[in-house]
GROMACS .gro file of C-alpha atoms in nm:
model
  344
    1MET     CA    1  16.874 -14.497  -9.154
    2GLU     CA    2  16.919 -14.782  -8.958
    3PRO     CA    3  16.593 -14.912  -8.702
    4GLN     CA    4  16.546 -14.838  -8.436
    5PRO     CA    5  16.537 -15.135  -8.179
    6ASP     CA    6  16.218 -15.148  -7.989
    7ALA     CA    7  16.134 -14.976  -7.763
    8ALA     CA    8  16.134 -15.187  -7.392
    9PRO     CA    9  15.828 -15.308  -7.285
   10THR     CA   10  15.657 -15.156  -6.928
   11PRO     CA   11  15.632 -15.425  -6.749
   12VAL     CA   12  15.375 -15.464  -6.560
   13PRO     CA   13  15.382 -15.402  -6.169
   14SER     CA   14  15.380 -15.732  -6.001
   15VAL     CA   15  15.045 -15.744  -5.817
   16ARG     CA   16  15.084 -15.961  -5.459
   17ASP     CA   17  14.946 -16.275  -5.375
   18TRP     CA   18  14.690 -16.210  -5.057
   19SER     CA   19  14.656 -16.559  -5.038
   20GLU     CA   20  14.998 -16.633  -4.985
   21LEU     CA   21  15.068 -16.436  -4.646
   22PRO     CA   22  15.159 -16.661  -4.386
   23LEU     CA   23  14.902 -16.833  -4.098
   24ASP     CA   24  15.061 -16.664  -3.792
   25ALA     CA   25  15.037 -16.245  -4.024
   26LEU     CA   26  14.645 -16.294  -4.146
   27THR     CA   27  14.570 -16.439  -3.786
   28SER     CA   28  14.709 -16.134  -3.627
   29VAL     CA   29  14.539 -15.940  -3.870
   30PHE     CA   30  14.156 -16.154  -3.887
   31ALA     CA   31  14.261 -16.093  -3.478
   32GLY     CA   32  14.144 -15.738  -3.512
   33LEU     CA   33  13.785 -15.839  -3.656
   34GLY     CA   34  13.499 -15.897  -3.549
   35ALA     CA   35  13.392 -16.270  -3.476
   36VAL     CA   36  13.071 -16.211  -3.732
   37ASP     CA   37  13.291 -15.979  -3.972
   38VAL     CA   38  13.509 -16.317  -4.012
   39LEU     CA   39  13.288 -16.580  -4.034
   40MET     CA   40  13.089 -16.392  -4.276
   41GLY     CA   41  13.407 -16.185  -4.510
   42ALA     CA   42  13.733 -16.292  -4.466
   43GLY     CA   43  13.694 -16.526  -4.359
   44LEU     CA   44  13.586 -16.666  -4.672
   45VAL     CA   45  13.840 -16.513  -4.946
   46CYS     CA   46  14.008 -16.774  -5.055
   47HIS     CA   47  14.108 -17.151  -4.846
   48SER     CA   48  14.414 -16.993  -4.678
   49TRP     CA   49  14.217 -16.728  -4.553
   50LEU     CA   50  13.919 -16.988  -4.394
   51GLU     CA   51  14.205 -17.185  -4.214
   52ALA     CA   52  14.365 -16.902  -4.057
   53ALA     CA   53  13.983 -16.775  -3.966
   54LYS     CA   54  13.980 -17.155  -3.809
   55ALA     CA   55  14.317 -17.101  -3.579
   56PRO     CA   56  14.155 -17.170  -3.185
   57GLU     CA   57  14.399 -16.872  -3.085
   58LEU     CA   58  14.127 -16.629  -3.285
   59TRP     CA   59  13.839 -16.735  -3.122
   60ARG     CA   60  13.977 -16.712  -2.732
   61ARG     CA   61  13.734 -16.383  -2.698
   62VAL     CA   62  13.419 -16.425  -2.842
   63ASP     CA   63  13.207 -16.028  -2.924
   64MET     CA   64  12.912 -16.083  -3.056
   65GLY     CA   65  12.544 -15.872  -3.166
   66ARG     CA   66  12.753 -15.515  -3.132
   67GLY     CA   67  12.949 -15.436  -3.414
   68PRO     CA   68  12.863 -15.286  -3.686
   69ARG     CA   69  12.838 -15.597  -3.858
   70ASP     CA   70  12.661 -15.781  -3.621
   71LYS     CA   71  12.340 -15.558  -3.691
   72GLU     CA   72  12.345 -15.573  -4.033
   73VAL     CA   73  12.296 -15.943  -3.978
   74MET     CA   74  12.045 -15.825  -3.740
   75ALA     CA   75  11.884 -15.630  -4.045
   76LYS     CA   76  11.942 -15.831  -4.301
   77ASN     CA   77  11.689 -16.047  -4.148
   78ARG     CA   78  11.465 -15.793  -4.033
   79GLY     CA   79  11.095 -15.837  -4.267
   80ALA     CA   80  11.179 -16.274  -4.151
   81ASP     CA   81  11.176 -16.100  -3.812
   82LEU     CA   82  10.823 -15.976  -3.804
   83ASP     CA   83  10.686 -16.340  -3.824
   84ASP     CA   84  10.831 -16.395  -3.459
   85PRO     CA   85  10.553 -16.453  -3.212
   86ASN     CA   86  10.806 -16.343  -2.963
   87ARG     CA   87  10.824 -15.960  -3.141
   88GLY     CA   88  10.724 -15.721  -2.896
   89VAL     CA   89  10.682 -15.921  -2.633
   90ALA     CA   90  10.975 -15.827  -2.384
   91PHE     CA   91  10.855 -16.078  -2.102
   92ALA     CA   92  10.715 -16.342  -2.293
   93ARG     CA   93  10.856 -16.715  -2.156
   94PRO     CA   94  11.067 -16.789  -2.412
   95SER     CA   95  11.059 -17.125  -2.578
   96PRO     CA   96  11.363 -17.440  -2.580
   97GLY     CA   97  11.302 -17.509  -2.893
   98GLN     CA   98  11.439 -17.259  -3.223
   99ASN     CA   99  11.060 -17.282  -3.389
  100ARG     CA  100  10.912 -16.951  -3.157
  101LEU     CA  101  11.294 -16.744  -3.235
  102SER     CA  102  11.332 -16.507  -3.539
  103LYS     CA  103  11.588 -16.565  -3.832
  104SER     CA  104  11.799 -16.305  -3.742
  105THR     CA  105  11.844 -16.445  -3.375
  106ARG     CA  106  11.903 -16.861  -3.535
  107VAL     CA  107  12.201 -16.651  -3.727
  108MET     CA  108  12.329 -16.490  -3.496
  109CYS     CA  109  12.277 -16.820  -3.246
  110ALA     CA  110  12.505 -17.033  -3.550
  111MET     CA  111  12.735 -16.825  -3.594
  112ALA     CA  112  12.834 -16.837  -3.192
  113LYS     CA  113  12.763 -17.191  -3.188
  114GLU     CA  114  13.021 -17.211  -3.491
  115ALA     CA  115  13.250 -16.938  -3.268
  116VAL     CA  116  13.309 -17.174  -2.992
  117ASP     CA  117  13.372 -17.477  -3.240
  118ARG     CA  118  13.646 -17.262  -3.377
  119SER     CA  119  13.776 -17.178  -3.009
  120ASN     CA  120  13.843 -17.558  -2.958
  121GLY     CA  121  13.750 -17.568  -2.575
  122LYS     CA  122  14.000 -17.264  -2.532
  123LEU     CA  123  13.742 -17.011  -2.550
  124GLU     CA  124  13.788 -16.751  -2.246
  125VAL     CA  125  13.552 -16.441  -2.248
  126PHE     CA  126  13.283 -16.467  -2.442
  127VAL     CA  127  13.046 -16.167  -2.512
  128GLY     CA  128  12.667 -16.212  -2.631
  129ALA     CA  129  12.442 -15.908  -2.701
  130ASN     CA  130  12.002 -15.943  -2.774
  131PHE     CA  131  12.018 -16.227  -3.004
  132VAL     CA  132  12.198 -16.538  -2.708
  133THR     CA  133  11.963 -16.882  -2.659
  134ASP     CA  134  11.989 -17.069  -2.371
  135GLU     CA  135  12.052 -17.370  -2.591
  136VAL     CA  136  12.372 -17.143  -2.695
  137LEU     CA  137  12.472 -17.126  -2.341
  138THR     CA  138  12.441 -17.515  -2.268
  139TYR     CA  139  12.689 -17.528  -2.559
  140ILE     CA  140  12.922 -17.291  -2.425
  141GLY     CA  141  12.922 -17.516  -2.161
  142ALA     CA  142  12.888 -17.839  -2.291
  143ARG     CA  143  13.271 -17.676  -2.450
  144SER     CA  144  13.389 -17.398  -2.299
  145PRO     CA  145  13.671 -17.544  -1.961
  146SER     CA  146  13.835 -17.259  -1.984
  147LEU     CA  147  13.544 -16.979  -1.989
  148LYS     CA  148  13.673 -16.704  -1.761
  149GLY     CA  149  13.452 -16.366  -1.863
  150LEU     CA  150  13.119 -16.373  -1.959
  151ALA     CA  151  12.872 -16.061  -2.042
  152LEU     CA  152  12.480 -16.085  -2.156
  153LEU     CA  153  12.341 -15.778  -2.217
  154SER     CA  154  11.979 -15.757  -2.333
  155CYS     CA  155  11.889 -16.109  -2.374
  156TYR     CA  156  11.582 -16.187  -2.364
  157HIS     CA  157  11.537 -16.546  -2.441
  158VAL     CA  158  11.761 -16.666  -2.181
  159THR     CA  159  11.615 -16.772  -1.818
  160SER     CA  160  11.780 -16.857  -1.505
  161GLN     CA  161  11.772 -17.205  -1.581
  162GLY     CA  162  12.008 -17.120  -1.852
  163PHE     CA  163  12.209 -16.884  -1.706
  164THR     CA  164  12.259 -17.134  -1.357
  165ASP     CA  165  12.354 -17.449  -1.593
  166LEU     CA  166  12.626 -17.231  -1.847
  167VAL     CA  167  12.764 -17.191  -1.430
  168THR     CA  168  12.759 -17.408  -1.241
  169LYS     CA  169  12.984 -17.585  -1.565
  170CYS     CA  170  13.158 -17.337  -1.626
  171THR     CA  171  13.362 -17.315  -1.287
  172GLN     CA  172  13.649 -17.063  -1.316
  173LEU     CA  173  13.454 -16.774  -1.442
  174GLU     CA  174  13.662 -16.476  -1.283
  175ASP     CA  175  13.431 -16.150  -1.430
  176ILE     CA  176  13.042 -16.197  -1.498
  177GLU     CA  177  12.814 -15.896  -1.638
  178LEU     CA  178  12.463 -15.940  -1.686
  179SER     CA  179  12.226 -15.667  -1.784
  180GLY     CA  180  11.935 -15.628  -1.947
  181CYS     CA  181  11.842 -15.984  -1.931
  182VAL     CA  182  11.500 -15.996  -1.804
  183GLY     CA  183  11.484 -16.397  -1.798
  184VAL     CA  184  11.751 -16.463  -1.534
  185ARG     CA  185  11.616 -16.351  -1.152
  186GLY     CA  186  11.792 -16.254  -0.865
  187ASP     CA  187  11.850 -16.622  -0.715
  188VAL     CA  188  12.047 -16.765  -0.988
  189MET     CA  189  12.362 -16.556  -0.780
  190VAL     CA  190  12.273 -16.826  -0.531
  191ALA     CA  191  12.397 -17.093  -0.736
  192THR     CA  192  12.679 -16.846  -0.878
  193GLY     CA  193  12.839 -16.796  -0.575
  194ARG     CA  194  12.847 -17.181  -0.491
  195ALA     CA  195  12.991 -17.218  -0.883
  196CYS     CA  196  13.244 -16.926  -0.939
  197LEU     CA  197  13.460 -16.980  -0.626
  198ARG     CA  198  13.726 -16.761  -0.772
  199LEU     CA  199  13.452 -16.482  -0.947
  200LYS     CA  200  13.613 -16.145  -0.872
  201ARG     CA  201  13.388 -15.909  -1.085
  202LEU     CA  202  13.025 -15.883  -1.083
  203VAL     CA  203  12.807 -15.654  -1.241
  204LEU     CA  204  12.427 -15.669  -1.219
  205ASP     CA  205  12.217 -15.448  -1.419
  206LYS     CA  206  11.854 -15.562  -1.430
  207THR     CA  207  11.510 -15.346  -1.581
  208TRP     CA  208  11.312 -15.184  -1.365
  209ARG     CA  209  10.988 -15.339  -1.378
  210ARG     CA  210  11.159 -15.714  -1.267
  211ARG     CA  211  11.146 -15.721  -0.970
  212TRP     CA  212  11.466 -15.946  -0.807
  213ASP     CA  213  11.400 -16.162  -0.486
  214SER     CA  214  11.672 -16.210  -0.183
  215GLY     CA  215  11.864 -16.455  -0.354
  216GLU     CA  216  12.094 -16.169  -0.502
  217VAL     CA  217  12.245 -16.115  -0.133
  218ALA     CA  218  12.262 -16.400  -0.054
  219GLY     CA  219  12.418 -16.544  -0.357
  220ILE     CA  220  12.638 -16.215  -0.380
  221SER     CA  221  12.794 -16.299  -0.007
  222MET     CA  222  12.960 -16.647  -0.117
  223MET     CA  223  13.128 -16.418  -0.292
  224HIS     CA  224  13.436 -16.394  -0.028
  225GLU     CA  225  13.717 -16.294  -0.386
  226LEU     CA  226  13.511 -16.031  -0.546
  227ARG     CA  227  13.710 -15.720  -0.632
  228HIS     CA  228  13.474 -15.497  -0.837
  229LEU     CA  229  13.084 -15.517  -0.776
  230SER     CA  230  12.843 -15.266  -0.942
  231LEU     CA  231  12.458 -15.319  -0.913
  232ALA     CA  232  12.217 -15.082  -1.101
  233ARG     CA  233  11.825 -15.103  -0.954
  234SER     CA  234  11.828 -15.360  -0.732
  235GLU     CA  235  11.575 -15.375  -0.405
  236ILE     CA  236  11.927 -15.408  -0.160
  237THR     CA  237  11.859 -15.207   0.174
  238ASN     CA  238  12.193 -15.075   0.386
  239ASP     CA  239  12.208 -15.400   0.584
  240GLU     CA  240  12.239 -15.571   0.332
  241LEU     CA  241  12.437 -15.446   0.144
  242MET     CA  242  12.686 -15.382   0.467
  243ALA     CA  243  12.612 -15.748   0.513
  244VAL     CA  244  12.824 -15.780   0.160
  245VAL     CA  245  13.101 -15.595   0.250
  246ASP     CA  246  13.119 -15.722   0.510
  247ALA     CA  247  13.133 -16.109   0.328
  248CYS     CA  248  13.377 -15.985   0.102
  249PRO     CA  249  13.707 -15.845   0.276
  250CYS     CA  250  13.904 -15.813  -0.162
  251LEU     CA  251  13.615 -15.550  -0.257
  252GLU     CA  252  13.787 -15.284  -0.387
  253TYR     CA  253  13.525 -15.141  -0.640
  254LEU     CA  254  13.135 -15.055  -0.495
  255SER     CA  255  12.864 -14.886  -0.688
  256VAL     CA  256  12.527 -14.897  -0.615
  257VAL     CA  257  12.433 -14.546  -0.721
  258ASP     CA  258  12.043 -14.663  -0.924
  259CYS     CA  259  11.995 -14.842  -0.606
  260TYR     CA  260  11.727 -14.666  -0.480
  261ASN     CA  261  11.669 -14.866  -0.142
  262ILE     CA  262  12.020 -14.702   0.010
  263VAL     CA  263  12.092 -14.463   0.199
  264ALA     CA  264  12.414 -14.310   0.198
  265ASP     CA  265  12.442 -14.268   0.582
  266VAL     CA  266  12.735 -14.228   0.791
  267ALA     CA  267  12.741 -14.623   0.887
  268LEU     CA  268  12.702 -14.749   0.568
  269ARG     CA  269  13.033 -14.483   0.471
  270ALA     CA  270  13.203 -14.624   0.765
  271LYS     CA  271  13.149 -14.951   0.635
  272CYS     CA  272  13.253 -14.830   0.295
  273ALA     CA  273  13.544 -14.755   0.430
  274THR     CA  274  13.763 -15.015   0.315
  275VAL     CA  275  13.676 -14.987  -0.066
  276LYS     CA  276  13.868 -14.772  -0.260
  277THR     CA  277  13.620 -14.666  -0.546
  278LEU     CA  278  13.316 -14.620  -0.336
  279GLY     CA  279  12.983 -14.547  -0.547
  280LEU     CA  280  12.647 -14.420  -0.331
  281PRO     CA  281  12.292 -14.247  -0.421
  282ALA     CA  282  12.293 -13.889  -0.380
  283SER     CA  283  12.146 -13.789  -0.035
  284GLN     CA  284  11.795 -13.886  -0.019
  285ASP     CA  285  11.506 -13.748   0.232
  286HIS     CA  286  11.263 -14.056   0.230
  287HIS     CA  287  11.289 -14.447   0.147
  288TYR     CA  288  11.155 -14.562  -0.187
  289ASP     CA  289  10.838 -14.690  -0.242
  290TRP     CA  290  10.911 -15.008  -0.502
  291ASP     CA  291  10.545 -15.123  -0.421
  292GLU     CA  292  10.433 -14.814  -0.567
  293PHE     CA  293  10.743 -14.813  -0.841
  294TYR     CA  294  10.582 -15.150  -0.953
  295ALA     CA  295  10.269 -15.084  -0.908
  296TYR     CA  296  10.230 -14.855  -1.180
  297GLY     CA  297  10.424 -15.065  -1.430
  298PHE     CA  298  10.713 -14.822  -1.498
  299GLY     CA  299  10.894 -14.937  -1.812
  300THR     CA  300  11.247 -15.140  -1.896
  301ALA     CA  301  11.552 -14.985  -1.885
  302SER     CA  302  11.823 -15.188  -2.045
  303TYR     CA  303  12.135 -14.992  -2.196
  304HIS     CA  304  12.363 -15.164  -2.456
  305GLY     CA  305  12.541 -14.894  -2.697
  306ASP     CA  306  12.737 -14.649  -2.574
  307ILE     CA  307  12.742 -14.737  -2.177
  308GLY     CA  308  13.099 -14.833  -2.091
  309TYR     CA  309  13.113 -15.227  -1.969
  310GLY     CA  310  13.450 -15.211  -1.805
  311TRP     CA  311  13.714 -15.456  -2.004
  312MET     CA  312  13.448 -15.523  -2.222
  313SER     CA  313  13.547 -15.163  -2.424
  314ASP     CA  314  13.526 -15.092  -2.777
  315ASP     CA  315  13.808 -14.901  -2.721
  316ARG     CA  316  14.090 -15.141  -2.942
  317HIS     CA  317  14.375 -15.012  -2.712
  318ALA     CA  318  14.178 -14.964  -2.425
  319SER     CA  319  14.322 -15.180  -2.160
  320ASN     CA  320  14.083 -15.181  -1.871
  321GLY     CA  321  14.111 -15.489  -1.678
  322PRO     CA  322  14.175 -15.861  -1.706
  323TYR     CA  323  14.043 -15.883  -2.076
  324ASP     CA  324  14.213 -15.671  -2.287
  325TYR     CA  325  14.028 -15.641  -2.596
  326GLY     CA  326  13.804 -15.502  -2.873
  327PHE     CA  327  13.707 -15.622  -3.249
  328GLY     CA  328  13.753 -15.376  -3.571
  329THR     CA  329  13.455 -15.425  -3.944
  330ALA     CA  330  13.565 -15.583  -4.218
  331SER     CA  331  13.302 -15.619  -4.512
  332TYR     CA  332  13.173 -15.891  -4.616
  333ASP     CA  333  12.939 -16.057  -4.975
  334HIS     CA  334  12.514 -16.055  -4.797
  335ASP     CA  335  12.453 -16.362  -5.063
  336MET     CA  336  12.687 -16.554  -5.000
  337ASP     CA  337  12.650 -16.958  -4.880
  338TYR     CA  338  12.788 -16.975  -4.537
  339GLY     CA  339  12.706 -17.352  -4.463
  340TRP     CA  340  12.623 -17.327  -4.112
  341MET     CA  341  12.386 -17.092  -4.138
  342PRO     CA  342  12.041 -17.199  -4.042
  343ASP     CA  343  11.789 -17.182  -4.324
  344ASP     CA  344  11.415 -17.035  -4.359
   0.00000   0.00000   0.00000
């Protein structure tokens, strides 16, 4: 009996070397991730992925603080937050240095600066929730001459001075959203109106307890190119609102639903007749007494999460405005040394 030839060896399936993906393909994939996901995960897999993660076009739009991975970073350092002198003091004026910021805030601020650096001066949209400080705004203002969209959501460390310094440097801004930032007052709108002559969309949602001054109305009245205006919890009156409408002839969208000094009477509706989309408060039988309201010291009402923010949509397929983008998620190693992360 003749010996049988040895059976052919089973071919070993080829393993794709993901590090050899073309740079443009990697950049396209990374564009579907959030800034934190790229900085702490995908961009650290290998050298070629790190190079792709540094592409300036990837950092034209930066959204930080709202995604699930962003919240993981905040939660990971929550123990250090217990030592934060400002913890639980929502209305305390933050110190100018980093020494009074919690570790989670410092980590997020460091990542925001890294994202700005990687944009190489091409940052167009910045969205920051909860962690942003005046120092971060100064960093953005000094390096982002092309900034067109800015949203600050519940950023308790941001002050009027920090916000004013940014808008006076980033004069190309067309879209601003300011929500629940208790350290920012209405007078910043005057500086914004003077500096940002191209502003087309403005959303202001302050907290109940933080009373603004007349600078809010004076500043908005300077924004003659405004198309979209949304005010919530503002003390603006009918006469002031009609003055704003007169000063902003391009206005197409106006919402003052939660402004309880506004009475939706015939005169106001007639003044707003040219506004395509109009949101006014329900009928009221009496003028709202703000002095009595503040005297009782009702709490704040800041929010983000499930509330819709127009062009800042969590739906990556949405197209709600001039800045259409959305970010996904990716996993990362919490214990990795990231280099740029601040020490304890």
